[in-house]
Amino acid sequence: MYPHGISVNEEKGIMMVTSTIHPDLTTGMGNTCTLLDLNTYELKETYLVADSQTDMSSPVEVLLLRGKFPQYALATTMLGGDIWIAPYNAITKKYDTFSKIFDGSTQGLGWALEMYIDDNSKLYVSFADPGKVLVFDISNLPQLKLLKTLTADKGAHHMVFFKTKKGKEVVAVQNNLLDIPNLNSGTISVIEIQTGKTLGTIDLRTKYGILPESIEGTNGPSNYMHH
């Protein structure tokens, strides 16, 4: 129910989908991720990604790590505000149980949303409340090491990565989530990754009367592995 996030591992022939929230944002919420056979489209397993069956955590994005990365599945929970992890089981050819690897509430964070990853085993995760991007080292999973926290605006959501003309590595963060009160700044924050300094803010709400729903990159370093 309420599918949103999708991730595929073509080599293993599997796909995972999150059960997030009803389109009206009120009448139904999910708390699972479902694994499917990419060739037959049959359901292989449904996983609880929540503290309990009654915890409607709303898993929003899922990422099946592949290639050179440790073979795990990662999921963010929109209403839980957390990051969850499950190891791949080569015998069952499925994933084992999901467990919470990062509790957002311990850092004053909520509404965990997008996940991006680079070639240096760094994971970038946006938290809409209060508007942060956390950078983790995933080279030693299941240990998740927090490296730094970047400050964006309320509703921090999608990201693109690029270099400035002066060679600075930056991330542009789109700050808006479904026009939800207090999570819709309507801005784009441009942040230098190394220093965490905000280089500029584009205020689309004030200047144009519009809210950015998404921001995507099509090539180069912006084409990070994403859902």
PDB file of C-alpha atoms in Angstrom:
ATOM      1  CA  MET A   1       0.000   0.000   0.000  1.00  0.00           C
ATOM      2  CA  TYR A   2       1.053   3.603  -0.662  1.00  0.00           C
ATOM      3  CA  PRO A   3       4.247   2.782  -2.652  1.00  0.00           C
ATOM      4  CA  HIS A   4       6.820   5.545  -3.002  1.00  0.00           C
ATOM      5  CA  GLY A   5      10.541   4.767  -2.782  1.00  0.00           C
ATOM      6  CA  ILE A   6      11.985   2.207  -5.213  1.00  0.00           C
ATOM      7  CA  SER A   7      15.462   0.671  -5.465  1.00  0.00           C
ATOM      8  CA  VAL A   8      16.727  -2.055  -7.785  1.00  0.00           C
ATOM      9  CA  ASN A   9      19.655  -4.460  -7.787  1.00  0.00           C
ATOM     10  CA  GLU A  10      19.719  -5.783 -11.354  1.00  0.00           C
ATOM     11  CA  GLU A  11      22.584  -8.186 -10.678  1.00  0.00           C
ATOM     12  CA  LYS A  12      20.555  -9.920  -7.961  1.00  0.00           C
ATOM     13  CA  GLY A  13      17.280  -9.532  -9.860  1.00  0.00           C
ATOM     14  CA  ILE A  14      15.479  -7.855  -6.974  1.00  0.00           C
ATOM     15  CA  MET A  15      13.575  -4.645  -6.303  1.00  0.00           C
ATOM     16  CA  MET A  16      12.394  -3.112  -3.036  1.00  0.00           C
ATOM     17  CA  VAL A  17       9.491  -0.685  -2.602  1.00  0.00           C
ATOM     18  CA  THR A  18       8.435   1.334   0.452  1.00  0.00           C
ATOM     19  CA  SER A  19       4.906   1.604   1.854  1.00  0.00           C
ATOM     20  CA  THR A  20       4.732   5.271   2.784  1.00  0.00           C
ATOM     21  CA  ILE A  21       1.514   7.280   3.065  1.00  0.00           C
ATOM     22  CA  HIS A  22      -1.873   7.759   1.370  1.00  0.00           C
ATOM     23  CA  PRO A  23      -1.848  10.616  -1.183  1.00  0.00           C
ATOM     24  CA  ASP A  24      -4.197  12.656   1.028  1.00  0.00           C
ATOM     25  CA  LEU A  25      -1.553  12.487   3.801  1.00  0.00           C
ATOM     26  CA  THR A  26      -4.154  11.607   6.448  1.00  0.00           C
ATOM     27  CA  THR A  27      -6.183   8.442   5.833  1.00  0.00           C
ATOM     28  CA  GLY A  28      -3.458   5.833   5.687  1.00  0.00           C
ATOM     29  CA  MET A  29       0.198   5.265   6.493  1.00  0.00           C
ATOM     30  CA  GLY A  30       2.582   2.377   5.965  1.00  0.00           C
ATOM     31  CA  ASN A  31       5.401   0.867   7.989  1.00  0.00           C
ATOM     32  CA  THR A  32       6.931  -1.736   5.665  1.00  0.00           C
ATOM     33  CA  CYS A  33       9.236  -2.345   2.713  1.00  0.00           C
ATOM     34  CA  THR A  34       8.481  -5.104   0.217  1.00  0.00           C
ATOM     35  CA  LEU A  35      11.018  -7.116  -1.763  1.00  0.00           C
ATOM     36  CA  LEU A  36       9.999  -8.246  -5.272  1.00  0.00           C
ATOM     37  CA  ASP A  37      11.474 -10.523  -7.904  1.00  0.00           C
ATOM     38  CA  LEU A  38      12.535  -8.171 -10.701  1.00  0.00           C
ATOM     39  CA  ASN A  39      11.921 -10.826 -13.375  1.00  0.00           C
ATOM     40  CA  THR A  40       8.611 -12.335 -12.276  1.00  0.00           C
ATOM     41  CA  TYR A  41       7.284  -9.386 -10.200  1.00  0.00           C
ATOM     42  CA  GLU A  42       6.335 -11.833  -7.450  1.00  0.00           C
ATOM     43  CA  LEU A  43       6.477 -10.667  -3.848  1.00  0.00           C
ATOM     44  CA  LYS A  44       9.400 -12.272  -2.028  1.00  0.00           C
ATOM     45  CA  GLU A  45       9.157 -10.709   1.450  1.00  0.00           C
ATOM     46  CA  THR A  46       7.577  -7.822   3.337  1.00  0.00           C
ATOM     47  CA  TYR A  47       9.656  -6.271   6.116  1.00  0.00           C
ATOM     48  CA  LEU A  48       8.544  -4.263   9.126  1.00  0.00           C
ATOM     49  CA  VAL A  49      10.508  -0.988   9.224  1.00  0.00           C
ATOM     50  CA  ALA A  50       9.153   0.404  12.463  1.00  0.00           C
ATOM     51  CA  ASP A  51       9.395  -0.005  16.222  1.00  0.00           C
ATOM     52  CA  SER A  52       6.176  -2.060  16.287  1.00  0.00           C
ATOM     53  CA  GLN A  53       3.255  -3.160  14.130  1.00  0.00           C
ATOM     54  CA  THR A  54       1.282  -0.135  15.336  1.00  0.00           C
ATOM     55  CA  ASP A  55       4.119   2.339  14.677  1.00  0.00           C
ATOM     56  CA  MET A  56       3.188   3.969  11.370  1.00  0.00           C
ATOM     57  CA  SER A  57       6.732   5.112  10.589  1.00  0.00           C
ATOM     58  CA  SER A  58       6.131   5.696   6.844  1.00  0.00           C
ATOM     59  CA  PRO A  59       9.323   4.380   5.198  1.00  0.00           C
ATOM     60  CA  VAL A  60       9.852   6.843   2.368  1.00  0.00           C
ATOM     61  CA  GLU A  61      13.056   5.891   0.542  1.00  0.00           C
ATOM     62  CA  VAL A  62      14.971   2.640   0.235  1.00  0.00           C
ATOM     63  CA  LEU A  63      18.447   2.042  -1.164  1.00  0.00           C
ATOM     64  CA  LEU A  64      19.785  -1.392  -2.117  1.00  0.00           C
ATOM     65  CA  LEU A  65      23.552  -0.997  -1.958  1.00  0.00           C
ATOM     66  CA  ARG A  66      25.298  -2.823  -4.778  1.00  0.00           C
ATOM     67  CA  GLY A  67      28.567  -3.177  -6.632  1.00  0.00           C
ATOM     68  CA  LYS A  68      31.581  -2.336  -4.468  1.00  0.00           C
ATOM     69  CA  PHE A  69      29.450  -1.250  -1.515  1.00  0.00           C
ATOM     70  CA  PRO A  70      28.554  -3.476   1.460  1.00  0.00           C
ATOM     71  CA  GLN A  71      25.474  -5.503   0.570  1.00  0.00           C
ATOM     72  CA  TYR A  72      22.791  -3.935   2.728  1.00  0.00           C
ATOM     73  CA  ALA A  73      19.416  -2.309   2.292  1.00  0.00           C
ATOM     74  CA  LEU A  74      18.942   1.140   3.830  1.00  0.00           C
ATOM     75  CA  ALA A  75      15.598   2.814   4.451  1.00  0.00           C
ATOM     76  CA  THR A  76      14.537   6.204   5.801  1.00  0.00           C
ATOM     77  CA  THR A  77      11.292   6.692   7.725  1.00  0.00           C
ATOM     78  CA  MET A  78       9.406   9.913   7.083  1.00  0.00           C
ATOM     79  CA  LEU A  79       7.320   9.962  10.265  1.00  0.00           C
ATOM     80  CA  GLY A  80       9.810   7.927  12.276  1.00  0.00           C
ATOM     81  CA  GLY A  81      12.667  10.254  11.370  1.00  0.00           C
ATOM     82  CA  ASP A  82      15.168   7.385  11.405  1.00  0.00           C
ATOM     83  CA  ILE A  83      17.487   5.288   9.223  1.00  0.00           C
ATOM     84  CA  TRP A  84      17.062   1.498   9.133  1.00  0.00           C
ATOM     85  CA  ILE A  85      19.317  -1.252   7.789  1.00  0.00           C
ATOM     86  CA  ALA A  86      19.004  -4.888   6.700  1.00  0.00           C
ATOM     87  CA  PRO A  87      21.841  -7.225   5.579  1.00  0.00           C
ATOM     88  CA  TYR A  88      21.578  -9.227   2.366  1.00  0.00           C
ATOM     89  CA  ASN A  89      21.435 -12.981   2.928  1.00  0.00           C
ATOM     90  CA  ALA A  90      23.174 -14.860   0.102  1.00  0.00           C
ATOM     91  CA  ILE A  91      21.576 -18.156   1.163  1.00  0.00           C
ATOM     92  CA  THR A  92      17.939 -17.029   1.147  1.00  0.00           C
ATOM     93  CA  LYS A  93      18.625 -14.424  -1.589  1.00  0.00           C
ATOM     94  CA  LYS A  94      16.576 -12.001   0.461  1.00  0.00           C
ATOM     95  CA  TYR A  95      17.339  -9.519   3.207  1.00  0.00           C
ATOM     96  CA  ASP A  96      17.244 -10.298   6.895  1.00  0.00           C
ATOM     97  CA  THR A  97      15.241  -8.254   9.409  1.00  0.00           C
ATOM     98  CA  PHE A  98      15.497  -4.459   9.365  1.00  0.00           C
ATOM     99  CA  SER A  99      16.898  -2.764  12.468  1.00  0.00           C
ATOM    100  CA  LYS A 100      17.226   0.898  13.390  1.00  0.00           C
ATOM    101  CA  ILE A 101      20.752   2.164  12.764  1.00  0.00           C
ATOM    102  CA  PHE A 102      20.188   5.885  13.412  1.00  0.00           C
ATOM    103  CA  ASP A 103      17.573   7.453  15.679  1.00  0.00           C
ATOM    104  CA  GLY A 104      16.852  10.978  14.483  1.00  0.00           C
ATOM    105  CA  SER A 105      15.216  12.026  17.739  1.00  0.00           C
ATOM    106  CA  THR A 106      18.544  11.678  19.559  1.00  0.00           C
ATOM    107  CA  GLN A 107      19.859  14.488  17.364  1.00  0.00           C
ATOM    108  CA  GLY A 108      16.704  16.618  17.407  1.00  0.00           C
ATOM    109  CA  LEU A 109      15.870  15.517  13.854  1.00  0.00           C
ATOM    110  CA  GLY A 110      12.648  14.402  12.199  1.00  0.00           C
ATOM    111  CA  TRP A 111      11.252  13.555   8.770  1.00  0.00           C
ATOM    112  CA  ALA A 112      14.185  11.593   7.322  1.00  0.00           C
ATOM    113  CA  LEU A 113      13.799  11.702   3.544  1.00  0.00           C
ATOM    114  CA  GLU A 114      16.319  11.310   0.720  1.00  0.00           C
ATOM    115  CA  MET A 115      19.508   9.243   0.515  1.00  0.00           C
ATOM    116  CA  TYR A 116      22.409   9.907  -1.858  1.00  0.00           C
ATOM    117  CA  ILE A 117      25.765   8.158  -1.980  1.00  0.00           C
ATOM    118  CA  ASP A 118      29.135   8.990  -3.542  1.00  0.00           C
ATOM    119  CA  ASP A 119      32.149   6.992  -4.702  1.00  0.00           C
ATOM    120  CA  ASN A 120      33.945   7.608  -1.403  1.00  0.00           C
ATOM    121  CA  SER A 121      31.416   5.657   0.681  1.00  0.00           C
ATOM    122  CA  LYS A 122      29.699   8.771   2.000  1.00  0.00           C
ATOM    123  CA  LEU A 123      25.943   8.775   2.492  1.00  0.00           C
ATOM    124  CA  TYR A 124      23.975  12.026   2.451  1.00  0.00           C
ATOM    125  CA  VAL A 125      20.572  11.974   4.173  1.00  0.00           C
ATOM    126  CA  SER A 126      18.141  14.899   4.322  1.00  0.00           C
ATOM    127  CA  PHE A 127      16.019  15.602   7.396  1.00  0.00           C
ATOM    128  CA  ALA A 128      13.160  17.996   6.670  1.00  0.00           C
ATOM    129  CA  ASP A 129      12.846  19.021  10.304  1.00  0.00           C
ATOM    130  CA  PRO A 130      14.622  21.255  11.174  1.00  0.00           C
ATOM    131  CA  GLY A 131      16.308  21.219   7.738  1.00  0.00           C
ATOM    132  CA  LYS A 132      19.608  19.364   7.861  1.00  0.00           C
ATOM    133  CA  VAL A 133      21.720  17.108   5.645  1.00  0.00           C
ATOM    134  CA  LEU A 134      23.757  14.534   7.559  1.00  0.00           C
ATOM    135  CA  VAL A 135      26.870  13.031   6.009  1.00  0.00           C
ATOM    136  CA  PHE A 136      27.746   9.476   7.071  1.00  0.00           C
ATOM    137  CA  ASP A 137      30.628   7.092   6.408  1.00  0.00           C
ATOM    138  CA  ILE A 138      29.226   3.713   5.276  1.00  0.00           C
ATOM    139  CA  SER A 139      32.538   1.949   4.636  1.00  0.00           C
ATOM    140  CA  ASN A 140      32.119  -0.165   7.791  1.00  0.00           C
ATOM    141  CA  LEU A 141      28.449  -1.084   7.751  1.00  0.00           C
ATOM    142  CA  PRO A 142      26.530  -2.018   9.794  1.00  0.00           C
ATOM    143  CA  GLN A 143      28.413   0.695  11.680  1.00  0.00           C
ATOM    144  CA  LEU A 144      27.162   4.076  10.494  1.00  0.00           C
ATOM    145  CA  LYS A 145      29.570   6.896  11.353  1.00  0.00           C
ATOM    146  CA  LEU A 146      28.308  10.489  11.349  1.00  0.00           C
ATOM    147  CA  LEU A 147      30.922  12.745   9.752  1.00  0.00           C
ATOM    148  CA  LYS A 148      29.224  16.143   9.590  1.00  0.00           C
ATOM    149  CA  THR A 149      25.912  17.975   9.613  1.00  0.00           C
ATOM    150  CA  LEU A 150      25.032  20.560   6.966  1.00  0.00           C
ATOM    151  CA  THR A 151      22.390  23.201   7.693  1.00  0.00           C
ATOM    152  CA  ALA A 152      19.738  23.858   5.054  1.00  0.00           C
ATOM    153  CA  ASP A 153      16.170  25.183   5.579  1.00  0.00           C
ATOM    154  CA  LYS A 154      12.936  23.656   6.827  1.00  0.00           C
ATOM    155  CA  GLY A 155      11.774  20.944   4.455  1.00  0.00           C
ATOM    156  CA  ALA A 156      15.268  19.864   3.311  1.00  0.00           C
ATOM    157  CA  HIS A 157      14.538  17.229   0.682  1.00  0.00           C
ATOM    158  CA  HIS A 158      16.213  16.471  -2.683  1.00  0.00           C
ATOM    159  CA  MET A 159      19.826  17.362  -3.543  1.00  0.00           C
ATOM    160  CA  VAL A 160      22.201  17.864  -6.442  1.00  0.00           C
ATOM    161  CA  PHE A 161      26.001  17.852  -6.225  1.00  0.00           C
ATOM    162  CA  PHE A 162      28.450  19.801  -8.372  1.00  0.00           C
ATOM    163  CA  LYS A 163      31.666  21.823  -8.430  1.00  0.00           C
ATOM    164  CA  THR A 164      31.749  25.611  -8.606  1.00  0.00           C
ATOM    165  CA  LYS A 165      33.946  27.423 -11.101  1.00  0.00           C
ATOM    166  CA  LYS A 166      36.479  27.824  -8.292  1.00  0.00           C
ATOM    167  CA  GLY A 167      36.494  24.077  -7.674  1.00  0.00           C
ATOM    168  CA  LYS A 168      34.436  23.975  -4.483  1.00  0.00           C
ATOM    169  CA  GLU A 169      32.415  20.798  -3.931  1.00  0.00           C
ATOM    170  CA  VAL A 170      28.871  21.904  -3.180  1.00  0.00           C
ATOM    171  CA  VAL A 171      25.400  20.504  -2.673  1.00  0.00           C
ATOM    172  CA  ALA A 172      22.200  22.321  -3.600  1.00  0.00           C
ATOM    173  CA  VAL A 173      19.341  21.307  -1.300  1.00  0.00           C
ATOM    174  CA  GLN A 174      15.672  21.791  -2.245  1.00  0.00           C
ATOM    175  CA  ASN A 175      13.781  22.823   0.891  1.00  0.00           C
ATOM    176  CA  ASN A 176      10.119  21.925   0.557  1.00  0.00           C
ATOM    177  CA  LEU A 177       8.002  18.914   1.455  1.00  0.00           C
ATOM    178  CA  LEU A 178       4.496  18.583   0.020  1.00  0.00           C
ATOM    179  CA  ASP A 179       3.505  22.098   1.127  1.00  0.00           C
ATOM    180  CA  ILE A 180       3.279  20.769   4.706  1.00  0.00           C
ATOM    181  CA  PRO A 181       3.132  23.618   7.270  1.00  0.00           C
ATOM    182  CA  ASN A 182       6.565  24.446   8.712  1.00  0.00           C
ATOM    183  CA  LEU A 183       8.231  22.117   6.184  1.00  0.00           C
ATOM    184  CA  ASN A 184       7.925  24.313   3.103  1.00  0.00           C
ATOM    185  CA  SER A 185      10.585  27.012   3.143  1.00  0.00           C
ATOM    186  CA  GLY A 186      10.431  27.275  -0.637  1.00  0.00           C
ATOM    187  CA  THR A 187      14.179  27.774  -0.928  1.00  0.00           C
ATOM    188  CA  ILE A 188      17.245  26.129  -2.401  1.00  0.00           C
ATOM    189  CA  SER A 189      20.352  26.161  -0.187  1.00  0.00           C
ATOM    190  CA  VAL A 190      23.780  25.991  -1.820  1.00  0.00           C
ATOM    191  CA  ILE A 191      26.256  24.588   0.709  1.00  0.00           C
ATOM    192  CA  GLU A 192      29.996  23.945   0.502  1.00  0.00           C
ATOM    193  CA  ILE A 193      30.421  20.331   1.608  1.00  0.00           C
ATOM    194  CA  GLN A 194      33.909  20.598   3.105  1.00  0.00           C
ATOM    195  CA  THR A 195      33.282  23.618   5.330  1.00  0.00           C
ATOM    196  CA  GLY A 196      29.499  23.423   5.747  1.00  0.00           C
ATOM    197  CA  LYS A 197      29.246  27.091   4.795  1.00  0.00           C
ATOM    198  CA  THR A 198      26.094  28.266   3.042  1.00  0.00           C
ATOM    199  CA  LEU A 199      27.278  29.958  -0.155  1.00  0.00           C
ATOM    200  CA  GLY A 200      23.859  31.193  -1.172  1.00  0.00           C
ATOM    201  CA  THR A 201      20.097  30.765  -0.815  1.00  0.00           C
ATOM    202  CA  ILE A 202      17.574  30.983  -3.646  1.00  0.00           C
ATOM    203  CA  ASP A 203      14.208  32.091  -2.265  1.00  0.00           C
ATOM    204  CA  LEU A 204      11.689  30.903  -4.859  1.00  0.00           C
ATOM    205  CA  ARG A 205       8.720  31.584  -2.589  1.00  0.00           C
ATOM    206  CA  THR A 206       9.525  35.265  -2.106  1.00  0.00           C
ATOM    207  CA  LYS A 207      10.858  35.988  -5.583  1.00  0.00           C
ATOM    208  CA  TYR A 208       8.482  33.987  -7.766  1.00  0.00           C
ATOM    209  CA  GLY A 209       5.658  32.816  -5.501  1.00  0.00           C
ATOM    210  CA  ILE A 210       6.430  29.139  -6.175  1.00  0.00           C
ATOM    211  CA  LEU A 211       7.716  26.227  -4.111  1.00  0.00           C
ATOM    212  CA  PRO A 212      10.391  23.825  -5.438  1.00  0.00           C
ATOM    213  CA  GLU A 213       9.032  20.268  -5.455  1.00  0.00           C
ATOM    214  CA  SER A 214      12.249  18.578  -6.552  1.00  0.00           C
ATOM    215  CA  ILE A 215      15.742  19.191  -7.842  1.00  0.00           C
ATOM    216  CA  GLU A 216      17.624  16.659  -9.952  1.00  0.00           C
ATOM    217  CA  GLY A 217      21.021  16.428 -11.632  1.00  0.00           C
ATOM    218  CA  THR A 218      21.547  14.631 -14.941  1.00  0.00           C
ATOM    219  CA  ASN A 219      25.279  14.095 -15.227  1.00  0.00           C
ATOM    220  CA  GLY A 220      28.677  14.301 -13.588  1.00  0.00           C
ATOM    221  CA  PRO A 221      28.870  14.123  -9.789  1.00  0.00           C
ATOM    222  CA  SER A 222      25.166  14.957  -9.478  1.00  0.00           C
ATOM    223  CA  ASN A 223      24.371  11.522 -10.873  1.00  0.00           C
ATOM    224  CA  TYR A 224      24.921   9.893  -7.462  1.00  0.00           C
ATOM    225  CA  MET A 225      23.275   6.568  -6.796  1.00  0.00           C
ATOM    226  CA  HIS A 226      19.757   7.526  -5.782  1.00  0.00           C
ATOM    227  CA  HIS A 227      16.370   5.877  -5.627  1.00  0.00           C
TER     228      HIS A 227
END
